[in-house]
Coordinates of C-alpha atoms in Angstrom, one line a residue:
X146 CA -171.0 -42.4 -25.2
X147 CA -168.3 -43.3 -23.0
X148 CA -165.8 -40.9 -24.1
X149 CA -162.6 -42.2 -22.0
X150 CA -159.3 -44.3 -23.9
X151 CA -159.2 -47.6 -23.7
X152 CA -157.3 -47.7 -21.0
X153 CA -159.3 -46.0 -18.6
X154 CA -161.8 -48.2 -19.5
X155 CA -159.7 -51.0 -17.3
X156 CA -160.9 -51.7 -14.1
X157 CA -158.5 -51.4 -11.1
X158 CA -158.2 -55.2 -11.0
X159 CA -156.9 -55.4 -14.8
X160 CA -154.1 -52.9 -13.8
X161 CA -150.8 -54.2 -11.8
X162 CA -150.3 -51.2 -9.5
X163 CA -154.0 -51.8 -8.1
X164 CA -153.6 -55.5 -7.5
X165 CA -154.1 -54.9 -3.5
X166 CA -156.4 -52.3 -3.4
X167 CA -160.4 -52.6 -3.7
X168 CA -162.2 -51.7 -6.4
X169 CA -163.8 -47.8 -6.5
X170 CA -167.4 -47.7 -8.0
X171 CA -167.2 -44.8 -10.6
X172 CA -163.3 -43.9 -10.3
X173 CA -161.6 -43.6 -13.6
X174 CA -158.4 -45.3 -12.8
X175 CA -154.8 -43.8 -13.6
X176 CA -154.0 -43.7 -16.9
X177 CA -150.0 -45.3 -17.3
X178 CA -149.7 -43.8 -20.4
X179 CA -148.3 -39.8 -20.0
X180 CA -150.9 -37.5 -20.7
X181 CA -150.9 -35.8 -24.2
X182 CA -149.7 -31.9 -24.2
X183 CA -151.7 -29.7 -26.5
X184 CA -151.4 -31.3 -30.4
X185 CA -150.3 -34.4 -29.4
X186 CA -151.5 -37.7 -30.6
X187 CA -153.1 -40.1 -27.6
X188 CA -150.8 -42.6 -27.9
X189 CA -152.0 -46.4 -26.8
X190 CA -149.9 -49.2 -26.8
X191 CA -150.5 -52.5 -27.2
X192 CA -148.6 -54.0 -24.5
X193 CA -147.4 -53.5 -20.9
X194 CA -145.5 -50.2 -20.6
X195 CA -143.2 -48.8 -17.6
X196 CA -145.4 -46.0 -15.8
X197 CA -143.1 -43.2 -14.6
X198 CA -145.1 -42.4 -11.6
X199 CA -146.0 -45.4 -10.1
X200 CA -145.9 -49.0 -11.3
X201 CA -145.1 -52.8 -10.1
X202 CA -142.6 -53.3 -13.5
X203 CA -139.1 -54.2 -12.2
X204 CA -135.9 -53.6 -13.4
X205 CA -135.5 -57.0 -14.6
X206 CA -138.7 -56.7 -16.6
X207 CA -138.4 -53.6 -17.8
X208 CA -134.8 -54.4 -19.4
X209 CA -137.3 -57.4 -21.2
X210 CA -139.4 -55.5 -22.4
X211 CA -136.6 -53.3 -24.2
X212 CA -135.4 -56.3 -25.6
X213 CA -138.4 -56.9 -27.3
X214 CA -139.3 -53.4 -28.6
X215 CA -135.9 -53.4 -30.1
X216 CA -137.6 -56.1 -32.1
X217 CA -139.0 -53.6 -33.8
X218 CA -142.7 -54.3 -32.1
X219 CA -145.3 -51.8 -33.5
X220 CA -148.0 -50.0 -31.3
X221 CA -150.8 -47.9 -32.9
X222 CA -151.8 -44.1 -32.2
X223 CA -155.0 -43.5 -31.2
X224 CA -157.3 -40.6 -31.8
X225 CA -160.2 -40.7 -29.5
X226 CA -162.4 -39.3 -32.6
X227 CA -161.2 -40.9 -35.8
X228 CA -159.5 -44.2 -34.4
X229 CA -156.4 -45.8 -35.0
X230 CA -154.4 -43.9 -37.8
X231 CA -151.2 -45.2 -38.5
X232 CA -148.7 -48.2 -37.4
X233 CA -145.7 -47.1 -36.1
X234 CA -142.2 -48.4 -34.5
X235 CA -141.9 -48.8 -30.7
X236 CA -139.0 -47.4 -29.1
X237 CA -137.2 -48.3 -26.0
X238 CA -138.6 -47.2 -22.8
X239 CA -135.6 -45.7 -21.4
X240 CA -134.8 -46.8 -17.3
X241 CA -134.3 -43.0 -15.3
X242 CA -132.5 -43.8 -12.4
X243 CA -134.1 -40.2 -11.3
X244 CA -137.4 -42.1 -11.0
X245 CA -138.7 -45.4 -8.9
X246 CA -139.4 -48.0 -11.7
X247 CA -142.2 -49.1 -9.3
X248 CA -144.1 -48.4 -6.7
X249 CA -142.7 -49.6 -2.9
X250 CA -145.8 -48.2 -0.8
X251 CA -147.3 -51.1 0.1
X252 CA -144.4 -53.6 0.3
X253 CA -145.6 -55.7 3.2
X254 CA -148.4 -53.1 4.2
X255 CA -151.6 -54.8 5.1
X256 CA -154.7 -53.8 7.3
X257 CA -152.8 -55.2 10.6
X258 CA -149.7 -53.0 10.1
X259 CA -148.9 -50.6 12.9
X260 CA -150.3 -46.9 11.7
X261 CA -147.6 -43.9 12.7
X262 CA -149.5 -41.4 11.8
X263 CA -152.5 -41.3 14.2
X264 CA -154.5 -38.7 14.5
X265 CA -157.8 -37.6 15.7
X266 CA -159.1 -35.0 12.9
X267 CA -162.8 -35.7 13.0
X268 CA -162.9 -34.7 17.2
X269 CA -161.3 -31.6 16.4
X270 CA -162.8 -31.0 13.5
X271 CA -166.3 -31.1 15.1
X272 CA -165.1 -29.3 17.8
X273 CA -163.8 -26.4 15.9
X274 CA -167.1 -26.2 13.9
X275 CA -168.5 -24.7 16.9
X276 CA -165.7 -22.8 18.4
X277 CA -166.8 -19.3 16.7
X278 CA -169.4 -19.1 19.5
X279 CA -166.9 -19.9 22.1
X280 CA -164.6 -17.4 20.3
X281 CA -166.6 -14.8 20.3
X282 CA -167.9 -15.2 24.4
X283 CA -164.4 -15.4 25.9
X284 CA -162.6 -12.3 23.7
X285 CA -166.1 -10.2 24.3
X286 CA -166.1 -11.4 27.7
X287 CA -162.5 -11.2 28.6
X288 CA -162.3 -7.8 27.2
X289 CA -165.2 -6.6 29.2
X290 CA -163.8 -7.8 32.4
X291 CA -160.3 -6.3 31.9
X292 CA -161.8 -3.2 31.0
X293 CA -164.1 -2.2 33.5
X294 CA -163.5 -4.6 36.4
X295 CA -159.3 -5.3 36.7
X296 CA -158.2 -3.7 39.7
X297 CA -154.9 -3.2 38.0
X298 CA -155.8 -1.1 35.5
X299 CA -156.4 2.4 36.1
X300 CA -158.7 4.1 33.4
X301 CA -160.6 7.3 33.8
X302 CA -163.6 8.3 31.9
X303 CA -163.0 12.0 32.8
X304 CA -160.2 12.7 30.1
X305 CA -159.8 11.9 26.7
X306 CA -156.8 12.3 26.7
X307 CA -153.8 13.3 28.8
X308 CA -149.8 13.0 28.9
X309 CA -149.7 9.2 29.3
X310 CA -151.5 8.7 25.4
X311 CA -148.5 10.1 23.8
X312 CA -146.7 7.0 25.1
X313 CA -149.3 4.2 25.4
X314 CA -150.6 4.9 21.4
X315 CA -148.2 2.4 20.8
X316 CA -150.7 -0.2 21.8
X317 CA -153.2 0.2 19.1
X318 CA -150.4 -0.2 16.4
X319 CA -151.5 -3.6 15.8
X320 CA -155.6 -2.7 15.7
X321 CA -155.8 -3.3 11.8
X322 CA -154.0 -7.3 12.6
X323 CA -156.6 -7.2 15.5
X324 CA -159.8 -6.9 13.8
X325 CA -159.1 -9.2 10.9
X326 CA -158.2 -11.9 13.6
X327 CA -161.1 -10.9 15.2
X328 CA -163.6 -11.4 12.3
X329 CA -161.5 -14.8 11.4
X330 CA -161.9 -16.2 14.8
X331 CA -165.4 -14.9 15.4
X332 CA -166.6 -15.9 11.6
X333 CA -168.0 -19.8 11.8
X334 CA -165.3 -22.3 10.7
X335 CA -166.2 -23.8 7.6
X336 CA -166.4 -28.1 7.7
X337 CA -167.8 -30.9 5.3
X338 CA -170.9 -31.3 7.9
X339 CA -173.9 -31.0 6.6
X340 CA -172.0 -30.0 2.8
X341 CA -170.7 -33.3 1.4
X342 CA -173.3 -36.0 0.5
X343 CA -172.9 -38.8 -2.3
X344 CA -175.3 -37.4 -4.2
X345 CA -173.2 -34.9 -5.0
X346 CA -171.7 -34.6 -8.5
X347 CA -168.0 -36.0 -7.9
X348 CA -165.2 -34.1 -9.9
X349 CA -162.7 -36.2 -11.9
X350 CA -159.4 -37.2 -9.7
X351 CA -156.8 -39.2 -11.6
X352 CA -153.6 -38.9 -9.2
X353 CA -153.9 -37.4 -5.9
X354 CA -150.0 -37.0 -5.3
X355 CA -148.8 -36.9 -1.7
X356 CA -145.7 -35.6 -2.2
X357 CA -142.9 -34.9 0.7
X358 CA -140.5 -32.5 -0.4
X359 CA -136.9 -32.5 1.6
X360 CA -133.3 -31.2 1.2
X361 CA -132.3 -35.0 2.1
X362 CA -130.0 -34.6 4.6
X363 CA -132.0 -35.7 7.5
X364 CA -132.9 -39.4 6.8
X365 CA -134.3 -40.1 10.0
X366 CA -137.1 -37.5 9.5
X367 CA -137.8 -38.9 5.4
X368 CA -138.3 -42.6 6.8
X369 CA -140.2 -41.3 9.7
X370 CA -142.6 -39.7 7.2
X371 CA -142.3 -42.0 4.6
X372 CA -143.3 -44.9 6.8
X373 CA -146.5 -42.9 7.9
X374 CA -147.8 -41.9 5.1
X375 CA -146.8 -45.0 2.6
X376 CA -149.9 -46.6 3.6
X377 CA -152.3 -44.1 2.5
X378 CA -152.0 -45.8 -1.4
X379 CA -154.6 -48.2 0.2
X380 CA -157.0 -45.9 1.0
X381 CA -158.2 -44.8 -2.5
X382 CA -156.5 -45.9 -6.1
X383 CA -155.8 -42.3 -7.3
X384 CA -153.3 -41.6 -4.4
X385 CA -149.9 -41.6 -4.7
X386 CA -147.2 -41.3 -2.2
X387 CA -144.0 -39.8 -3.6
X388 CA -140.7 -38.4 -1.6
X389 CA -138.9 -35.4 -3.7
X390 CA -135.3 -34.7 -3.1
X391 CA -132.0 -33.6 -4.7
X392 CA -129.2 -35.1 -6.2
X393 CA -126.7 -36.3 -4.8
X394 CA -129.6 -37.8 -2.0
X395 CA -131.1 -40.9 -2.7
X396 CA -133.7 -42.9 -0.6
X397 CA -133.6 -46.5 -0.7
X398 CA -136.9 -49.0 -0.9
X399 CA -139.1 -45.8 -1.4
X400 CA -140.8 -43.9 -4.1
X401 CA -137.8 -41.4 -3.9
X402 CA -137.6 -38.7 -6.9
X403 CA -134.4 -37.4 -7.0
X404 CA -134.0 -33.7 -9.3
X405 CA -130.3 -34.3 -10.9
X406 CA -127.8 -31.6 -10.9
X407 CA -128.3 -31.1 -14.6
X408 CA -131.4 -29.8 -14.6
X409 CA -131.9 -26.4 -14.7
X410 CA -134.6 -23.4 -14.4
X411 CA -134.4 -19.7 -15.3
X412 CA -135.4 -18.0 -12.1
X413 CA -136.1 -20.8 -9.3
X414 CA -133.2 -22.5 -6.9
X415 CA -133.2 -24.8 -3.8
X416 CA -136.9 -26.1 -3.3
X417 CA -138.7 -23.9 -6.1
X418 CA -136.4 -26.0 -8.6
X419 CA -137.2 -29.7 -7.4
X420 CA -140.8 -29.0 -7.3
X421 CA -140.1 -27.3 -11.3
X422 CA -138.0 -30.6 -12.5
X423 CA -141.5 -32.5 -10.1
X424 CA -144.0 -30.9 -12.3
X425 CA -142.0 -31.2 -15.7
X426 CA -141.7 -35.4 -14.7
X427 CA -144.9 -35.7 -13.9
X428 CA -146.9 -33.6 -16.6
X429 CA -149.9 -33.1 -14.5
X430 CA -152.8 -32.7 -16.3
X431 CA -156.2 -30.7 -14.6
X432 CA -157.1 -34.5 -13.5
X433 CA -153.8 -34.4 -11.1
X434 CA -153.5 -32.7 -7.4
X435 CA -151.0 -32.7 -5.3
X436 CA -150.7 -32.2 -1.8
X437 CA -147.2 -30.7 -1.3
X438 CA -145.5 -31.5 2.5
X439 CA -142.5 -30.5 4.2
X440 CA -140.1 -33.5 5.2
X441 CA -141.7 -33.2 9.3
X442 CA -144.9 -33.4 8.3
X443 CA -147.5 -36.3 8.9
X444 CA -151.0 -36.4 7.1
X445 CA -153.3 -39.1 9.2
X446 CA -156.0 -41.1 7.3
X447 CA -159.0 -39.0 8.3
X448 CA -157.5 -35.9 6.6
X449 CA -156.5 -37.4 3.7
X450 CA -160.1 -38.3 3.0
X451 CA -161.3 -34.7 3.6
X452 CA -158.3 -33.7 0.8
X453 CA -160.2 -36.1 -1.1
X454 CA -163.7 -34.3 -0.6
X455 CA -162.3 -30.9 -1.3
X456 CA -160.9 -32.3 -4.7
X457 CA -164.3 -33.8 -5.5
X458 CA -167.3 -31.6 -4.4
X459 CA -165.3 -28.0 -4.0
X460 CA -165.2 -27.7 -8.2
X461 CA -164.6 -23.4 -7.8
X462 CA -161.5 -23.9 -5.8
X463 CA -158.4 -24.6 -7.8
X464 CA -155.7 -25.3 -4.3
X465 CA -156.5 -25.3 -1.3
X466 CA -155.2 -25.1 2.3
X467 CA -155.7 -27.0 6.1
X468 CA -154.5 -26.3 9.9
X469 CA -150.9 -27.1 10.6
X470 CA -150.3 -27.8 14.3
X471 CA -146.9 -28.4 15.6
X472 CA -147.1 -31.2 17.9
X473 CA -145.7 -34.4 15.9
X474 CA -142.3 -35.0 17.1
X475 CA -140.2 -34.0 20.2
X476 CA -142.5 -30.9 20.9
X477 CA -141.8 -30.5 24.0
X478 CA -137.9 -30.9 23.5
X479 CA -137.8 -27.1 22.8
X480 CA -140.9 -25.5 24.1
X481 CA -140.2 -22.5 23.5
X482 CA -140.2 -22.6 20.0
X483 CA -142.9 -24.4 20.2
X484 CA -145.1 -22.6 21.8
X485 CA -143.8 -19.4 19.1
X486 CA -145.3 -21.8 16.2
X487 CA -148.6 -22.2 18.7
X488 CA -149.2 -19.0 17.5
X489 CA -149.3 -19.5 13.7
X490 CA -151.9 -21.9 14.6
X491 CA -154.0 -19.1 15.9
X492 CA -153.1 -17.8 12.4
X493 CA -154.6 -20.6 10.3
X494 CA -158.1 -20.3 12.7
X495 CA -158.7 -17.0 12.0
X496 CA -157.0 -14.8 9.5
X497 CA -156.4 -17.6 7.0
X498 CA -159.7 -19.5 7.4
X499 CA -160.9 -16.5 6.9
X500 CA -159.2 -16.1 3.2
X501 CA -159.9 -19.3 2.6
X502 CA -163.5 -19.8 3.6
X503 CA -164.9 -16.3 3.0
X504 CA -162.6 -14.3 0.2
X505 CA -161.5 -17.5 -1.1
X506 CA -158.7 -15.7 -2.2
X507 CA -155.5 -15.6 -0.7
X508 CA -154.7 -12.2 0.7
X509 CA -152.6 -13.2 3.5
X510 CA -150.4 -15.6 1.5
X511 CA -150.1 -19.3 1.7
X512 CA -147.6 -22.0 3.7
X513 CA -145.8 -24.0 1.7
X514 CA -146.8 -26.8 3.9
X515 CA -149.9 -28.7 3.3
X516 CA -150.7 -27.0 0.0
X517 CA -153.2 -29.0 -2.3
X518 CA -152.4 -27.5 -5.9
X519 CA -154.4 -28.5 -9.3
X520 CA -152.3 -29.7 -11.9
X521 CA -153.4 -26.7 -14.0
X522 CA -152.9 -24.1 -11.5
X523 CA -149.5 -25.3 -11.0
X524 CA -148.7 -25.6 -15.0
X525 CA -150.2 -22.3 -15.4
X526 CA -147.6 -20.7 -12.4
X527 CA -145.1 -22.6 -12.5
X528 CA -142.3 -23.1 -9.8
X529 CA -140.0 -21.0 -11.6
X530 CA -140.5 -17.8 -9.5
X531 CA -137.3 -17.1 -8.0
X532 CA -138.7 -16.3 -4.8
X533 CA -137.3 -17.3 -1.2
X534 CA -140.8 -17.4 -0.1
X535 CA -142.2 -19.7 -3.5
X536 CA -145.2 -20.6 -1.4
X537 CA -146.1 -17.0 -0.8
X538 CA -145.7 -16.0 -4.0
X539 CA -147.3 -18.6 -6.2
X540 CA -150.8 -18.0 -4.2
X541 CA -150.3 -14.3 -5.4
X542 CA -149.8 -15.4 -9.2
X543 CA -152.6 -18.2 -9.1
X544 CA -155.1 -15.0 -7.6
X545 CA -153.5 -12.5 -10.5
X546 CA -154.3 -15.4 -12.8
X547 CA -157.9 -15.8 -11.4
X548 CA -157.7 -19.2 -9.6
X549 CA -160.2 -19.3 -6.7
X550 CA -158.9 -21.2 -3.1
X551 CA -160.6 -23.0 -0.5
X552 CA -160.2 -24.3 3.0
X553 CA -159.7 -28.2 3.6
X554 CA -161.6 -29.0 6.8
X555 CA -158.4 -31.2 7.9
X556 CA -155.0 -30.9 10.4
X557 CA -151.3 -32.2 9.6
X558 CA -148.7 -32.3 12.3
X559 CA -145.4 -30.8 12.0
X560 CA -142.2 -30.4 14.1
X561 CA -140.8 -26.9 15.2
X562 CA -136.9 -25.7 14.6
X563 CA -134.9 -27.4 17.1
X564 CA -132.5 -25.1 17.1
X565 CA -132.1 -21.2 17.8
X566 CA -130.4 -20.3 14.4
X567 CA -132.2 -22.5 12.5
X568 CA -135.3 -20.7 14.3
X569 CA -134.0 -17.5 13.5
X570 CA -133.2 -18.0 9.8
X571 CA -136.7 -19.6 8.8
X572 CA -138.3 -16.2 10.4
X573 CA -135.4 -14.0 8.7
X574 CA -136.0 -16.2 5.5
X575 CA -139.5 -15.4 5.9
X576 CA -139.7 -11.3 6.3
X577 CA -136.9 -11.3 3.7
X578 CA -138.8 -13.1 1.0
X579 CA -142.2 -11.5 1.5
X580 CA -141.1 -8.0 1.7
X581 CA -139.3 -8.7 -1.8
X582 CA -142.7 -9.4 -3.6
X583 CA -143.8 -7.1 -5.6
X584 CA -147.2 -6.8 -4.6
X585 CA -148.4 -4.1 -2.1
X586 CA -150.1 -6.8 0.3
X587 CA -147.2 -8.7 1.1
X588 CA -145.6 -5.7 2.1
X589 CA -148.3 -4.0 4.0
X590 CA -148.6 -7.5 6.0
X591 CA -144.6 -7.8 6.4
X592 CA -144.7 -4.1 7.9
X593 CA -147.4 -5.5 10.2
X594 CA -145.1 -8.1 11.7
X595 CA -142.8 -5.1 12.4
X596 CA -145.1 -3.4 14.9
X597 CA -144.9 -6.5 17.4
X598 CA -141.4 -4.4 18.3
X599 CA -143.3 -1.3 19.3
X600 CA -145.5 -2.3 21.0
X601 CA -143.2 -4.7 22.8
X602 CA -141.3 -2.0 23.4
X603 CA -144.3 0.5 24.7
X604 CA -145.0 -2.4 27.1
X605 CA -141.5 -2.8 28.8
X606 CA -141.4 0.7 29.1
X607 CA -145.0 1.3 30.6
X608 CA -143.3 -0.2 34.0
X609 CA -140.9 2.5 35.1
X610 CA -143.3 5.0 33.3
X611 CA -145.9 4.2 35.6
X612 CA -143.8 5.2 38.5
X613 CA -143.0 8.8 37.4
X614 CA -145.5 11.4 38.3
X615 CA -145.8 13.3 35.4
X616 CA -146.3 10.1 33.4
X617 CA -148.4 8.6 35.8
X618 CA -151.6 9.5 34.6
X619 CA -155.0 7.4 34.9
X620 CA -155.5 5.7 30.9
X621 CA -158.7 6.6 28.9
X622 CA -161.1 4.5 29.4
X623 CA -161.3 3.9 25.4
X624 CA -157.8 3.5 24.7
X625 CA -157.5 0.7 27.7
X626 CA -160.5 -1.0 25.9
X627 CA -158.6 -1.3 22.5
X628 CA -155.3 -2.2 24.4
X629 CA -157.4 -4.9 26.4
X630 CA -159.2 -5.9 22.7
X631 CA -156.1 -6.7 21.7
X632 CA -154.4 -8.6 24.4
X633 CA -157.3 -11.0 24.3
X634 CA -157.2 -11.5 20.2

């Protein structure tokens, strides 16, 4: 018995916000109505309505069909088990100018339009599949050659130990970091090869919400973004591309959400609170995702499919998580902060994908970036957290509440801080909000970031060091083969 309402019994073609896009064998299209909370009667009505979220209404139609539900027009609540029940008055469908009355994604979009947001996922993806062999060759390798065959370093396999150890023990500070980067990178990288096949039981996706988040001041990067990834509605009906901002910034011609100054949240502030007043808007049900973006970042067509897959055949993962690289925009412009966010790419290939694939629980955190949430994990959390790091801290309450993770075999690009301070503060922002968390992981990991000083330290000093006699001692061989492990992880 086909247990779904009558209207998800439409087809795509019978419903105005799929009038471009093909028809899906075996999708259950998006249901205009907003989803019933716990008690609630399924309400169906019996003519057009105005879809919060994403619909071709007008202003000028909508104000019609006001008009005629002030003429006392009657719909009928429907119960999925005993029918139609009662007859009730229609009331006006109030215009939110917080809200897009309709969808503007794919205003003059069609398959010739120029694509910004090119990519080339499945190369990289294929070639990171087999990476954990080449991993594990050059840091084994490397390590071996520095270690017994540098002329530069001076190890003796006499002594254990000697005057120069008190110094150098600096270096195996970081060890603990080492090993679980080691395992990450030298662990194979999971990927939908040889995993995802049609025959495979799909699981139910209503809305798959792309959703940019931004502070709205920087309108060049929100139309950049919004102008790559507006096309994507084309790609599947279930996806949704949304921009989120704050009062008093407004987007033009987009599918702009704006979070009024009125609303309010016990604990949350800044971007915590936008995504809150998001979630309240949109009442997700566990039939929603959403992929949540910062206002830099650019999703290409490839990876959107593999969000897709993950949402489908990964049914013990309630969010999941992907590689962010940093080479979208004016990389180069300020390479040295760059190349400093090169090295939380080394971070998502082994640490995290080693959470992600293997724990599947997150206990190194989570970016806040290119974060694919459930729409009951995030009504179970919540974005009222209070938290400078909200990111971090909602993958802690979704593991304290038992929701599994994943990895999504899949790469967005974003852009690095431009600037010195505004370097600095993200970083500071960073340490700051993860050391607040009450849990003992995020500390123990926050201390971790504290040894790079040491040992940075130990290393400047090891120069003049070397020069004085007493000091001057020949290292272990032992302790030069965990300082060498490390340089090469």
């Amino acid at each position: 018995m086909d247990m779904r309402t009558p209207l998800q019994q439409q087809t795509p073609q019978q419903m105005p916000y799929y009038n471009q896009l093909p028809p899906q064998s075996g999708y259950v299209p998006y249901n205009p109505v907003p989803p019933p909370q716990r008690g609630e009667t399924l309400f169906v009505p019996k003519g057009p309505t105005w879809d919060d979220a994403a619909s071709e209404t007008s202003v000028d139609e909508q104000s019609n069909l006001n008009e005629e539900n002030q003429q006392n027009q009657t719909y009928q609540p429907y119960n999925p088990q005993v029918g139609p029940v009662a007859t009730l008055e229609r009331k006006p469908l109030p215009v939110n100018p917080n809200i897009p009355s309709r969808s503007y994604a794919l205003d003059g979009i069609d398959e010739k339009s120029e694509r910004t947001n090119l990519g080339n996922t499945k190369a990289l993806m294929a070639l990171l599949a087999e990476m954990w062999i080449i991993h594990t060759t050059v840091i084994l390798g490397c390590t071996f050659l520095l270690t017994f065959y540098a002329p530069w370093n001076f190890y003796t396999d006499i002594e254990l130990w000697n005057v120069s150890c008190y110094w150098k023990l600096v270096f195996l500070l970081p060890m603990p970091y080492t090993m679980i980067c080691l395992f990450g990178l030298a662990l194979p990288f999971r990927t939908p090869k040889f995993l995802y096949h049609d025959k495979l039981k799909k699981r139910r996706c209503d809305n798959f919400y792309i959703l940019t988040v931004t502070r709205g001041n920087n309108r060049e990067t929100v139309y950049r973004s919004w102008n790559a990834h507006k096309h994507l509605e084309r790609l599947h009906p279930s996806v949704r591309v949304h921009v989120l901002t704050d009062e008093p910034f407004f987007f033009e011609n987009i599918n702009c959400y704006t979070c009024p100054k009125a609303f309010a949240t016990a604990k949350s502030k800044y971007k915590a609170r936008a995504l809150e007043w998001y979630r309240q808007t949109m009442r997700y049900t566990e039939f929603d995702w959403v992929l949540h973006l910062d206002e830099e970042s650019v999703i290409d067509d490839e990876t959107v499919r593999r969000c897709l897959e993950f949402i489908w055949y990964e049914e013990n993962c309630a969010w999941g998580q992907g590689v962010i690289l940093y080479n979208q925009y004016k990389f180069w412009n300020n390479w040295i902060f760059t190349i400093a966010d090169s090295l939380r790419v080394g971070d998502d290939l082994s640490r995290f994908q080693l959470q992600y694939t293997y724990f599947k629980r997150p206990l190194f955190g989570a970016h806040g970036s290119f974060l694919l949430n459930n729409g009951l994990v995030e009504n179970a959390i919540t974005w009222d957290l209070g938290s400078l790091t909200e990111d971090y801290e909602f993958a802690v309450a979704a593991w304290r509440r038992g929701f599994r993770c994943g990895k999504i075999a899949g790469f967005i690009r974003e852009q690095s801080p431009q600037g010195f301070m505004d370097f600095l503060k993200q970083r500071r922002r960073w340490f700051v909000g993860i050391w607040r968390l009450r849990s003992f992981l995020p500390k123990l990991w926050a201390f971790f970031w504290t040894l790079g000083l040491p040992c940075l330290a130990g290393t400047i000093a090891s120069i003049p060091l070397g020069l004085i006699p007493v000091t001057a001692s020949a290292t272990p061989r032992w302790l030069g083969l965990c300082k060498d492990l490390t340089f090469c992880v």
